[in-house]
C-alpha positions as semicolon CSV with decimal commas, in nm:
position;residue;x (nm);y (nm);z (nm)
1;X;10,377;8,584;9,395
2;X;10,223;8,309;9,603
3;X;9,984;8,412;9,877
4;X;10,180;8,198;10,123
5;X;10,465;8,449;10,102
6;X;10,255;8,764;10,105
7;X;10,104;8,658;10,436
8;X;10,443;8,636;10,604
9;X;10,506;8,972;10,775
10;X;10,884;8,937;10,764
11;X;10,881;8,854;10,393
12;X;10,649;9,144;10,310
13;X;10,865;9,383;10,510
14;X;11,178;9,255;10,337
15;X;11,027;9,304;9,989
16;X;10,889;9,649;10,068
17;X;11,219;9,773;10,213
18;X;11,464;9,610;9,974
19;X;11,709;9,826;9,783
20;X;11,632;9,617;9,476
21;X;11,313;9,584;9,277
22;X;11,176;9,234;9,325
23;X;10,953;9,105;9,048
24;X;10,793;8,793;8,905
25;X;10,735;8,736;8,535
26;X;10,492;8,483;8,393
27;X;10,602;8,251;8,107
28;X;10,493;8,514;7,853
29;X;10,730;8,769;8,007
30;X;10,454;8,979;8,164
31;X;10,490;9,115;8,516
32;X;10,271;8,924;8,760
33;X;10,426;9,094;9,065
34;X;10,655;9,390;9,125
35;X;10,759;9,529;9,461
36;X;10,613;9,862;9,572
37;X;10,954;10,031;9,573
38;X;10,936;10,045;9,192
39;X;10,747;10,370;9,246
40;X;11,035;10,525;9,439
41;X;11,305;10,385;9,212
42;X;11,148;10,406;8,865
43;X;10,840;10,625;8,901
44;X;10,589;10,351;8,808
45;X;10,308;10,247;9,039
46;X;10,289;9,863;9,054
47;X;9,945;9,879;8,892
48;X;10,103;10,038;8,583
49;X;10,345;9,748;8,547
50;X;10,140;9,436;8,629
51;X;10,036;9,262;8,306
52;X;10,286;9,456;8,092
53;X;10,576;9,292;7,908
54;X;10,911;9,336;8,079
55;X;11,051;9,418;7,736
56;X;10,860;9,746;7,741
57;X;11,093;9,871;8,016
58;X;11,429;9,739;7,895
59;X;11,669;9,960;7,701
60;X;11,667;9,851;7,334
61;X;12,043;9,782;7,335
62;X;11,998;9,539;7,626
63;X;11,679;9,370;7,508
64;X;11,825;9,076;7,312
65;X;12,065;8,973;7,591
66;X;11,780;8,989;7,842
67;X;11,544;8,796;7,615
68;X;11,798;8,516;7,571
69;X;11,845;8,495;7,946
70;X;11,470;8,480;8,004
71;X;11,420;8,195;7,756
72;X;11,721;8,008;7,896
73;X;11,560;8,023;8,240
74;X;11,230;7,898;8,097
75;X;11,391;7,608;7,911
76;X;11,628;7,493;8,187
77;X;11,433;7,588;8,497
78;X;11,749;7,741;8,642
79;X;11,768;8,103;8,748
80;X;12,000;8,322;8,548
81;X;12,207;8,548;8,767
82;X;12,436;8,839;8,698
83;X;12,251;8,976;8,397
84;X;12,274;9,354;8,392
85;X;12,046;9,572;8,187
86;X;11,911;9,924;8,182
87;X;11,549;9,999;8,273
88;X;11,348;10,294;8,147
89;X;11,245;10,538;8,421
90;X;10,894;10,679;8,391
91;X;11,023;11,034;8,354
């Protein structure tokens, strides 16, 4: 996530209090940012997730659909919305 956003108090408060996990993946599909509420929701500390492939956390039955969506976003530059998939909880 760009430093310009992290320095905005309202943005940081929004991310930290969101009911959703907000994340950024690099072009290789590795987490470069994940919101702190991933600890509360999934049991992972952000430091355990940064630099790890998103595929490591996606249910195997949902992986292919998610992978296709990711590569479509990379190739078109357009966000893919409405994709639902299951994430593995730490426990």
